[in-house]
Short mmCIF file of C-alpha atoms and ligand atoms in Angstrom, two decimals:
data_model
loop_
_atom_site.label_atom_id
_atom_site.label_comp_id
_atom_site.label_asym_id
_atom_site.label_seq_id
_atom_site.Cartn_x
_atom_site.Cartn_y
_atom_site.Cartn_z
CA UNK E 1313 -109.67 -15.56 96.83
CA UNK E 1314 -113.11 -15.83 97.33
CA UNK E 1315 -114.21 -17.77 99.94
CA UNK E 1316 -117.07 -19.33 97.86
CA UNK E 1317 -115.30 -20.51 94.67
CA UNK E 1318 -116.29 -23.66 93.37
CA UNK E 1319 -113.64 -26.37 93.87
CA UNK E 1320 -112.43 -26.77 90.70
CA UNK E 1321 -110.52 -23.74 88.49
CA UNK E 1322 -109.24 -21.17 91.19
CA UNK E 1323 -105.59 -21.38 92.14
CA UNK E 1324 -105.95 -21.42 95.34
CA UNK E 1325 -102.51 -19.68 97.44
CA UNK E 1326 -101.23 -21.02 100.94
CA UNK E 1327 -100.11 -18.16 102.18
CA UNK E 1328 -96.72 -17.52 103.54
CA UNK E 1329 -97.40 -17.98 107.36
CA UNK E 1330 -99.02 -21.64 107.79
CA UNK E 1331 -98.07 -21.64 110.99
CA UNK E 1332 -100.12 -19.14 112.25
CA UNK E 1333 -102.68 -21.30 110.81
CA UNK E 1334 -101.75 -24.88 111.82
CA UNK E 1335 -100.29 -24.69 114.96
CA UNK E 1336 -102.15 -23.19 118.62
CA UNK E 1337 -100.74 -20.53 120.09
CA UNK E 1338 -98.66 -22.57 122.53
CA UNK E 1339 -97.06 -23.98 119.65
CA UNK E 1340 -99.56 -27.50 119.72
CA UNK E 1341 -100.22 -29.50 116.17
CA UNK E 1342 -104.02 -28.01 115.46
CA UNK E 1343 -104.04 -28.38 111.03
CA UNK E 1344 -101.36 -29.86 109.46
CA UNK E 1345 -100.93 -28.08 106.24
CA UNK E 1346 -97.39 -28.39 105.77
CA UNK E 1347 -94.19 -29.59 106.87
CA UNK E 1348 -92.64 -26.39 106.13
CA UNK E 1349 -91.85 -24.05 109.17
CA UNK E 1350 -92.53 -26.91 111.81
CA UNK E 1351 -89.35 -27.23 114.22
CA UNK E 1352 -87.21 -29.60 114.81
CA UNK E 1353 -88.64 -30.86 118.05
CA UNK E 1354 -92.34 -30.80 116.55
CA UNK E 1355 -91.33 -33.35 113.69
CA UNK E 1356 -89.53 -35.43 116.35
CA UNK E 1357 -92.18 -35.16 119.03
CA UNK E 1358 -94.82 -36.28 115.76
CA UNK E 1359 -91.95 -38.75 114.49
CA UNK E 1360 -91.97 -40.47 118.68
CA UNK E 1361 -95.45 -40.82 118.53
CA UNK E 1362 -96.09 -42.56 115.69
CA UNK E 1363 -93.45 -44.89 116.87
CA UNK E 1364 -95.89 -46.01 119.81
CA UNK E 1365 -98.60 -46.53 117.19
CA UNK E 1366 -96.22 -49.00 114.87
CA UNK E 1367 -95.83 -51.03 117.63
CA UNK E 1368 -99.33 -51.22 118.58
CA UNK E 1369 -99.89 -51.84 114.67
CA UNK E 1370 -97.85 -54.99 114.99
CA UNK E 1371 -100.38 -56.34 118.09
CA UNK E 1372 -103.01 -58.88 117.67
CA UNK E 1373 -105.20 -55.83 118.87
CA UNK E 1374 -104.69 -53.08 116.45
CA UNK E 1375 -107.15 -50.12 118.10
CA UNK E 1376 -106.48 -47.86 120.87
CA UNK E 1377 -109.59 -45.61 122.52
CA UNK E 1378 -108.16 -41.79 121.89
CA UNK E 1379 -110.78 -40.78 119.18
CA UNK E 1380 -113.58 -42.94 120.40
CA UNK E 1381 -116.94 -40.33 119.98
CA UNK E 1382 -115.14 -38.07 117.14
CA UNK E 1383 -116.05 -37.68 113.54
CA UNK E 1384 -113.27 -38.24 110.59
CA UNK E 1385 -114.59 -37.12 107.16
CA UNK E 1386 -112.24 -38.04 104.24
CA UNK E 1387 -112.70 -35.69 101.34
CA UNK E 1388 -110.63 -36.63 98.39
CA UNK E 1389 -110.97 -34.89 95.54
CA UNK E 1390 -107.82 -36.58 93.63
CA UNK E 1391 -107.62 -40.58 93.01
CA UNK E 1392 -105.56 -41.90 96.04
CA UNK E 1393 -105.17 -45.30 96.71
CA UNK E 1394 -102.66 -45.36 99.70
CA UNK E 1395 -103.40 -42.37 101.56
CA UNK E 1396 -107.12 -42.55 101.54
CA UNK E 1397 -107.09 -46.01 103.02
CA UNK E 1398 -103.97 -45.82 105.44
CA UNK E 1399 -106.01 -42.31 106.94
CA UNK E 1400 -109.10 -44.32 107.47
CA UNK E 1401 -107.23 -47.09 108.81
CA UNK E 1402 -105.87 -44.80 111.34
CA UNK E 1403 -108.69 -42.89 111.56
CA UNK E 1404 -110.21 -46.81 112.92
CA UNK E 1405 -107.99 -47.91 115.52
CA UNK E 1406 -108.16 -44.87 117.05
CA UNK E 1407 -111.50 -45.26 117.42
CA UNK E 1408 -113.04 -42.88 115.16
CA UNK E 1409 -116.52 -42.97 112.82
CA UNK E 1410 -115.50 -42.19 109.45
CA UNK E 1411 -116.94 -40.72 106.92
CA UNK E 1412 -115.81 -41.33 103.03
CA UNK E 1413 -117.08 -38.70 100.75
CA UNK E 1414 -117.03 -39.63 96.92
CA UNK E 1415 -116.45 -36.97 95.64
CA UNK E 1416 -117.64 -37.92 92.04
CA UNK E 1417 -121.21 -38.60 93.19
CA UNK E 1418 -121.14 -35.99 95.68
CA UNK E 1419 -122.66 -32.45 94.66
CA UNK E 1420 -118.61 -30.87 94.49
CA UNK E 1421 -119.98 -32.18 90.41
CA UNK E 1422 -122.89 -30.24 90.15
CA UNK E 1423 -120.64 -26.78 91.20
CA UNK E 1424 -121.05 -26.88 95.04
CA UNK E 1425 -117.78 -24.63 95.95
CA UNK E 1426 -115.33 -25.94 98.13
CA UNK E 1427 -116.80 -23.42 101.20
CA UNK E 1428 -120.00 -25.42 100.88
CA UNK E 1429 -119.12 -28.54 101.04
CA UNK E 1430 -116.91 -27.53 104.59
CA UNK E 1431 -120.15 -25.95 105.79
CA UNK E 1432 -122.73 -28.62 105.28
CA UNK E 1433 -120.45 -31.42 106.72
CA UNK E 1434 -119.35 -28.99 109.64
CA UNK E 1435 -123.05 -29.14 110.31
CA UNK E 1436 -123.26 -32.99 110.68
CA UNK E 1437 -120.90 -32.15 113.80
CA UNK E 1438 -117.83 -33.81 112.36
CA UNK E 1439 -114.58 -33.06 114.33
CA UNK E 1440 -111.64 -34.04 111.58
CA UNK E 1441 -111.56 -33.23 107.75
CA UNK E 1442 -108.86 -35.02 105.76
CA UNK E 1443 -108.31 -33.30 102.20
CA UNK E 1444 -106.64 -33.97 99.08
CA UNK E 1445 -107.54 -31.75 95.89
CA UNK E 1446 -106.07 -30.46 92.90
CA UNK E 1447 -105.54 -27.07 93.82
CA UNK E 1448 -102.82 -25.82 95.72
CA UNK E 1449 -103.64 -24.44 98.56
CA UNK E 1450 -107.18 -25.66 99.30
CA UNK E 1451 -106.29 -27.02 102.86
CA UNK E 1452 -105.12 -23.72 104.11
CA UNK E 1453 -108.36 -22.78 102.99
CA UNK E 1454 -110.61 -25.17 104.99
CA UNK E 1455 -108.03 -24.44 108.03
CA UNK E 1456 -108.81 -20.59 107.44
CA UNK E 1457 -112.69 -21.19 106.98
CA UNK E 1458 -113.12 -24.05 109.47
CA UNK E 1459 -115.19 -23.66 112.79
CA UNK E 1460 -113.25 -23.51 115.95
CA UNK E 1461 -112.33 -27.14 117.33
CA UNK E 1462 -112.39 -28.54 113.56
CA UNK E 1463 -108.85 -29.58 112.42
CA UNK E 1464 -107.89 -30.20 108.80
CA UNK E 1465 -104.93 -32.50 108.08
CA UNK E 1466 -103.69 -32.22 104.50
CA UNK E 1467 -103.26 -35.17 101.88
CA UNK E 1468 -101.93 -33.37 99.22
CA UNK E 1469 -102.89 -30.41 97.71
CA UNK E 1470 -101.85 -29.28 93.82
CA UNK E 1471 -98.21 -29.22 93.66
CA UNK E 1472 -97.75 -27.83 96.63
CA UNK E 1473 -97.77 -30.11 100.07
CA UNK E 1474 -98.32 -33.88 100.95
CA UNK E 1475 -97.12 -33.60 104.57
CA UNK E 1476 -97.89 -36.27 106.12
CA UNK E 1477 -96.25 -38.63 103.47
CA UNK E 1478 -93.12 -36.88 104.12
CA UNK E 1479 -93.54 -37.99 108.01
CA UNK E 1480 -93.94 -41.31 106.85
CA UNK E 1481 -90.91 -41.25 104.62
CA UNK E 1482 -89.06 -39.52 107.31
CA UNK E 1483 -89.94 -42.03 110.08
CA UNK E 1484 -89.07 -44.76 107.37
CA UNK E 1485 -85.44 -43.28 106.79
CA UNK E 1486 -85.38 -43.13 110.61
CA UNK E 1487 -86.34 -46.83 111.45
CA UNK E 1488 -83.52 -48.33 109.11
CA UNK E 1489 -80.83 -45.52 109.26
CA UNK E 1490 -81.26 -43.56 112.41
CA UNK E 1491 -79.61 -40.33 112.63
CA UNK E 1492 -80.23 -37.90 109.94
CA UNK E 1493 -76.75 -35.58 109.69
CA UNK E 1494 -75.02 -38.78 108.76
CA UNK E 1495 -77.11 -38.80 105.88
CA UNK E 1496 -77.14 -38.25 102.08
CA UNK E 1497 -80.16 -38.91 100.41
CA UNK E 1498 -81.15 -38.24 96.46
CA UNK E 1499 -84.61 -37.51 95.54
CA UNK E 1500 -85.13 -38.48 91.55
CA UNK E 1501 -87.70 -37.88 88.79
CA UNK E 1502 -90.52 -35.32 88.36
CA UNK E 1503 -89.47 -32.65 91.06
CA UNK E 1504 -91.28 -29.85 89.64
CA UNK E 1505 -94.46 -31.34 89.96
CA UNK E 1506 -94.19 -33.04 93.20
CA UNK E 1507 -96.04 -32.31 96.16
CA UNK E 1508 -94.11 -34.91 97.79
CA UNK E 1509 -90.67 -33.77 96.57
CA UNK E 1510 -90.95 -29.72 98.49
CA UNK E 1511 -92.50 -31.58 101.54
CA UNK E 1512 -89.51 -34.48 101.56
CA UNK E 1513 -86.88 -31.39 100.88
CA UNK E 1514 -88.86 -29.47 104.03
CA UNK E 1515 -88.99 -32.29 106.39
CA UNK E 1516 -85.00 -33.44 105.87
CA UNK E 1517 -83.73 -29.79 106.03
CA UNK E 1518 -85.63 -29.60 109.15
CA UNK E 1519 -84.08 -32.84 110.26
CA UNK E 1520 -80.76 -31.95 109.47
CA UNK E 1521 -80.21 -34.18 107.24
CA UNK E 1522 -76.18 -34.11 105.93
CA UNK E 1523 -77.17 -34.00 102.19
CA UNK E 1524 -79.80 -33.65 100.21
CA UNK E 1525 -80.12 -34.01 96.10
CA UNK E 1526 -81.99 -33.66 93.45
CA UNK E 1527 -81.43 -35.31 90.51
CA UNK E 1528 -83.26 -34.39 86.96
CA UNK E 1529 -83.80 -33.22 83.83
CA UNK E 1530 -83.92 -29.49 83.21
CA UNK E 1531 -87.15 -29.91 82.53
CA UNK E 1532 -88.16 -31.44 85.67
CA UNK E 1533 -86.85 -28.89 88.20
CA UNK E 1534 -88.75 -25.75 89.59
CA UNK E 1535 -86.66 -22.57 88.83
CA UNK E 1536 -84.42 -21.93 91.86
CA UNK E 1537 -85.05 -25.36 93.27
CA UNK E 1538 -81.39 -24.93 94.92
CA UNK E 1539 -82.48 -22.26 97.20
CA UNK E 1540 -84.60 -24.70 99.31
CA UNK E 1541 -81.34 -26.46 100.63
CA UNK E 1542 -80.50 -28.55 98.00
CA UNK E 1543 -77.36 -30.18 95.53
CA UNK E 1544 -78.78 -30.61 92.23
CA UNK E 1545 -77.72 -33.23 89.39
CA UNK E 1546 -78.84 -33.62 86.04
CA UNK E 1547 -76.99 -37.05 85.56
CA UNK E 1548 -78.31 -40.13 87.43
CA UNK E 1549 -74.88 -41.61 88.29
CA UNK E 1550 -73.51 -38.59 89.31
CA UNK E 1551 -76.67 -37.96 91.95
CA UNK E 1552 -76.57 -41.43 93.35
CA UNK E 1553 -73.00 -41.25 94.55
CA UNK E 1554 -72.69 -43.04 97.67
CA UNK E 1555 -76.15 -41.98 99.08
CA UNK E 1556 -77.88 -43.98 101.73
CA UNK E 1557 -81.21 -43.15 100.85
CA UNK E 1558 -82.59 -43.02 97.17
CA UNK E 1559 -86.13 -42.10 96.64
CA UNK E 1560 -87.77 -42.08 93.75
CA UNK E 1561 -90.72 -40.35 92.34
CA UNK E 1562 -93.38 -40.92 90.00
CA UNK E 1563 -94.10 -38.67 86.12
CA UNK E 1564 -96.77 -36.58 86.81
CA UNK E 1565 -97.68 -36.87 83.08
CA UNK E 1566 -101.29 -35.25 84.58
CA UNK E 1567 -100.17 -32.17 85.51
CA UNK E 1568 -97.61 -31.55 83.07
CA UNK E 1569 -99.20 -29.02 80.25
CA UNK E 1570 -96.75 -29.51 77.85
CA UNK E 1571 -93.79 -32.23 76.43
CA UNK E 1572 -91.42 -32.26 79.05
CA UNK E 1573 -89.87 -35.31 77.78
CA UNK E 1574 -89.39 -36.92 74.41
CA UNK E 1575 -90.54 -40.33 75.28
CA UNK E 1576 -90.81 -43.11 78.70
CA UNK E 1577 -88.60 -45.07 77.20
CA UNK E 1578 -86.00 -41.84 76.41
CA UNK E 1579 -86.67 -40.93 80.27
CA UNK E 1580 -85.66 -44.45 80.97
CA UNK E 1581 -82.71 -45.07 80.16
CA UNK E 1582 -81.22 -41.89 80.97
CA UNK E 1583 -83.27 -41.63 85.17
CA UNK E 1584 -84.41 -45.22 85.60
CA UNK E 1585 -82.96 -47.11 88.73
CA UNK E 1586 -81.73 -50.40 87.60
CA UNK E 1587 -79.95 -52.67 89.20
CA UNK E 1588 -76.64 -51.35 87.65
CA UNK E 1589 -77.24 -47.53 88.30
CA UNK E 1590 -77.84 -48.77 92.09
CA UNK E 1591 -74.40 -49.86 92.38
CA UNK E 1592 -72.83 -46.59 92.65
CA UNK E 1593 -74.80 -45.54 96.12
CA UNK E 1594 -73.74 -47.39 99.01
CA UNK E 1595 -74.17 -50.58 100.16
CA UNK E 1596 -76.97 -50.97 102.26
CA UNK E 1597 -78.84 -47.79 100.57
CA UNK E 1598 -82.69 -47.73 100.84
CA UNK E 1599 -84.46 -46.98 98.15
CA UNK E 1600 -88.45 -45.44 98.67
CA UNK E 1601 -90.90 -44.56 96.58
CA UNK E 1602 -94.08 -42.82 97.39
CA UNK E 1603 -96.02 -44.79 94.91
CA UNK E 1604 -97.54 -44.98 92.08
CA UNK E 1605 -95.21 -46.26 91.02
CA UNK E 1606 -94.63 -46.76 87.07
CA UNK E 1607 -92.24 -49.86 86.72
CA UNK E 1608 -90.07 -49.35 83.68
CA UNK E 1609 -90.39 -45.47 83.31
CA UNK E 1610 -88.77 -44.11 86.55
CA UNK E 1611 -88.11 -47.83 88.49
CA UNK E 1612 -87.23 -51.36 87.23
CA UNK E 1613 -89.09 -53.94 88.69
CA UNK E 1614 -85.95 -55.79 89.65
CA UNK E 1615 -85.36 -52.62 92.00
CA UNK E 1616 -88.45 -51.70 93.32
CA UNK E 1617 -89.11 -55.35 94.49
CA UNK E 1618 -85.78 -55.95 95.43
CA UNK E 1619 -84.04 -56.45 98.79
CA UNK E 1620 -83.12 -53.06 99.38
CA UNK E 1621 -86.81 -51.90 98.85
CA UNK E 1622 -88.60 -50.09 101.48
CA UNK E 1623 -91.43 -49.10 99.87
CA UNK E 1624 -94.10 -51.64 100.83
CA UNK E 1625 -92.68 -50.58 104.73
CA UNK E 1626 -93.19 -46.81 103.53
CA UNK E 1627 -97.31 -47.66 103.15
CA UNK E 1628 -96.96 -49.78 106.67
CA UNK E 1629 -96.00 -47.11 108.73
CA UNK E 1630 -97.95 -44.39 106.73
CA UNK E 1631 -100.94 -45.76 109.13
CA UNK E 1632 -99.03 -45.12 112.63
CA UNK E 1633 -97.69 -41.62 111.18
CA UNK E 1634 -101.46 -40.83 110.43
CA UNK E 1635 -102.87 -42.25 113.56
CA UNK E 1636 -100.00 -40.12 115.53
CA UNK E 1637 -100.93 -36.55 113.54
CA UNK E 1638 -104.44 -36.94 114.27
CA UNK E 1639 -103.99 -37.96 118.17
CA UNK E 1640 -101.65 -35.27 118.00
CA UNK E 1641 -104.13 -32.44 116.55
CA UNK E 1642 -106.92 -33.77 118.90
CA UNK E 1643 -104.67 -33.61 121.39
CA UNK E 1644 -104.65 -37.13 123.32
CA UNK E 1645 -101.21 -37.88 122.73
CA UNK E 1646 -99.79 -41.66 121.60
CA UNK E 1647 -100.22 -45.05 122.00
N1 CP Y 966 -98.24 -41.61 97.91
C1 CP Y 966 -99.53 -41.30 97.66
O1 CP Y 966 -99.97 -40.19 97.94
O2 CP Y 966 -100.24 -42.31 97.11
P1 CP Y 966 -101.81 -42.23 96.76
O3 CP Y 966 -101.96 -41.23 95.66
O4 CP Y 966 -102.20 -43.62 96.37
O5 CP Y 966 -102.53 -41.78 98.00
#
């Protein structure tokens, strides 16, 4: 790779060892990157934390003075509507200046590479860089080029990691359903585009979750996707079986390069969750999405606003899983 490639066109690789990368050498949160490789103890220890910040989130006082005098510069160079805002919410009550960079009137338009861009804001004396863009990869490059004492937390990059809205979905699952082996939980839709999807399938295996799906078209699954830990099902009623959890995902109809799927409406009817296809999971099962979410291709409306929705608690507690991985990479601990 080199190092000053403009942002847009090069693919840009992780890297097989990100935790060399993210974590100190004592084994401390400095980037997160990915969920991938973390332990056990490090999700939980992350997972505890952000528990302290929910309940401070439900106080008449929502701000706590851990990153009082530090720097947060957003850099998003994908449309986010949830992640964005919950990470400068976060960023807020903890105390922290931030810093929004629009990206589309920023100079990333007129070719400044990604190297750049790290270098002139590094020289503002910012301490935190949050980063979402299209390339996979591109926040294992930041953590490689940063400056000592600069951490990079990862919003999703390419189709390759959106940690922390696996934490979030994780803590979610954990609020309502507690332990994790009891668990089965399907993940349905677009998996072979979804940053969210390998970070979700990470973050349960690591969790020890008792069983995770995938349910999908062909079409929709990466080759081998059973060799990261999971059952996979091609048929909807079949995948939702007497899970507890059901979480679906979004068409990624911008990143797929060619017809995937006849039609929507096709998809529909054959991976929607309705009302009736919910029936065969159990009882009480959640069902999540990460949002977007596109009512009558992958959700019905009836579902994703019904009473077994979680997904407006999924964006709630996305702030005090932020505000608990960036204590956590500066350092200062929870609420
Ligand atoms: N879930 C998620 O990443 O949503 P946004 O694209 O709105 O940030």
């Amino acid at each position: 790779m080199n190092p000053g490639a403009t942002a847009a066109g090069d693919i840009l690789q992780p890297g097989p060892l990100p935790n060399r990368l993210q974590l100190t050498p004592e084994g401390r949160l400095r980037h997160l990157l990915t969920v991938e490789g973390l332990s056990r103890e490090l999700v939980t220890e992350i997972l505890d934390t952000a528990e302290s910040f929910a309940n401070m989130n439900e106080k008449a006082v929502k701000k706590v003075p851990l990153l009082r005098g530090k720097t947060v510069v957003n850099l998003f160079f994908e449309a986010s509507t949830r992640t964005r805002t919950t990470f400068e919410l976060a960023a807020k009550r903890l105390s922290a200046d931030v810093l929004n960079i629009n990206v589309s009137t920023s100079s990333a338009v007129k070719g400044e590479s990604l190297l750049d861009t790290l270098r002139n804001l590094e020289a503002m004396n910012v301490d935190m860089f949050v980063v979402r863009h299209q390339e996979s990869g591109a926040a294992h490059f930041m953590a490689r080029h940063a400056e000592p004492g600069i951490n990079i937390l990862n919003a999703g990059d390419g189709r390759h990691a959106h940690p922390t809205q696996a934490l979030l979905d994780m803590f979610t699952i954990r609020r309502f359903k507690g332990d994790f082996t009891r668990l089965k939980v399907a993940i349905v839709g677009d998996i072979l585009h979804s940053r969210v999807a390998r970070s979700q399938i990470h973050a349960l295996n690591i969790l020890q979750t008792g069983e995770v799906r995938v349910v999908a078209p062909h079409s929709l699954l990466p080759a081998q996707v059973q060799d990261l830990g999971v059952q996979v099902f091609h048929d909807l009623e079949q995948g939702l079986r007497d899970v507890d959890v059901v979480i679906m995902l979004r068409l990624q109809r911008e990143r797929m390069e060619h017809a995937h799927l006849p039609s929507e409406h096709e998809y529909f009817q054959l991976f929607g969750l309705t009302r009736r296809r919910l029936h065969v999971a159990q009882p009480d099962c959640l069902v999540m999405h990460p949002g977007p979410a596109n009512r009558g291709v992958e959700i019905d409306s009836a579902v994703a606003d019904g009473a077994q929705s979680v997904i407006l608690q999924q964006v709630t507690f996305g702030i005090a899983v932020r505000m608990a991985v960036m204590s956590m990479v500066m350092g200062v601990g929870g609420a």
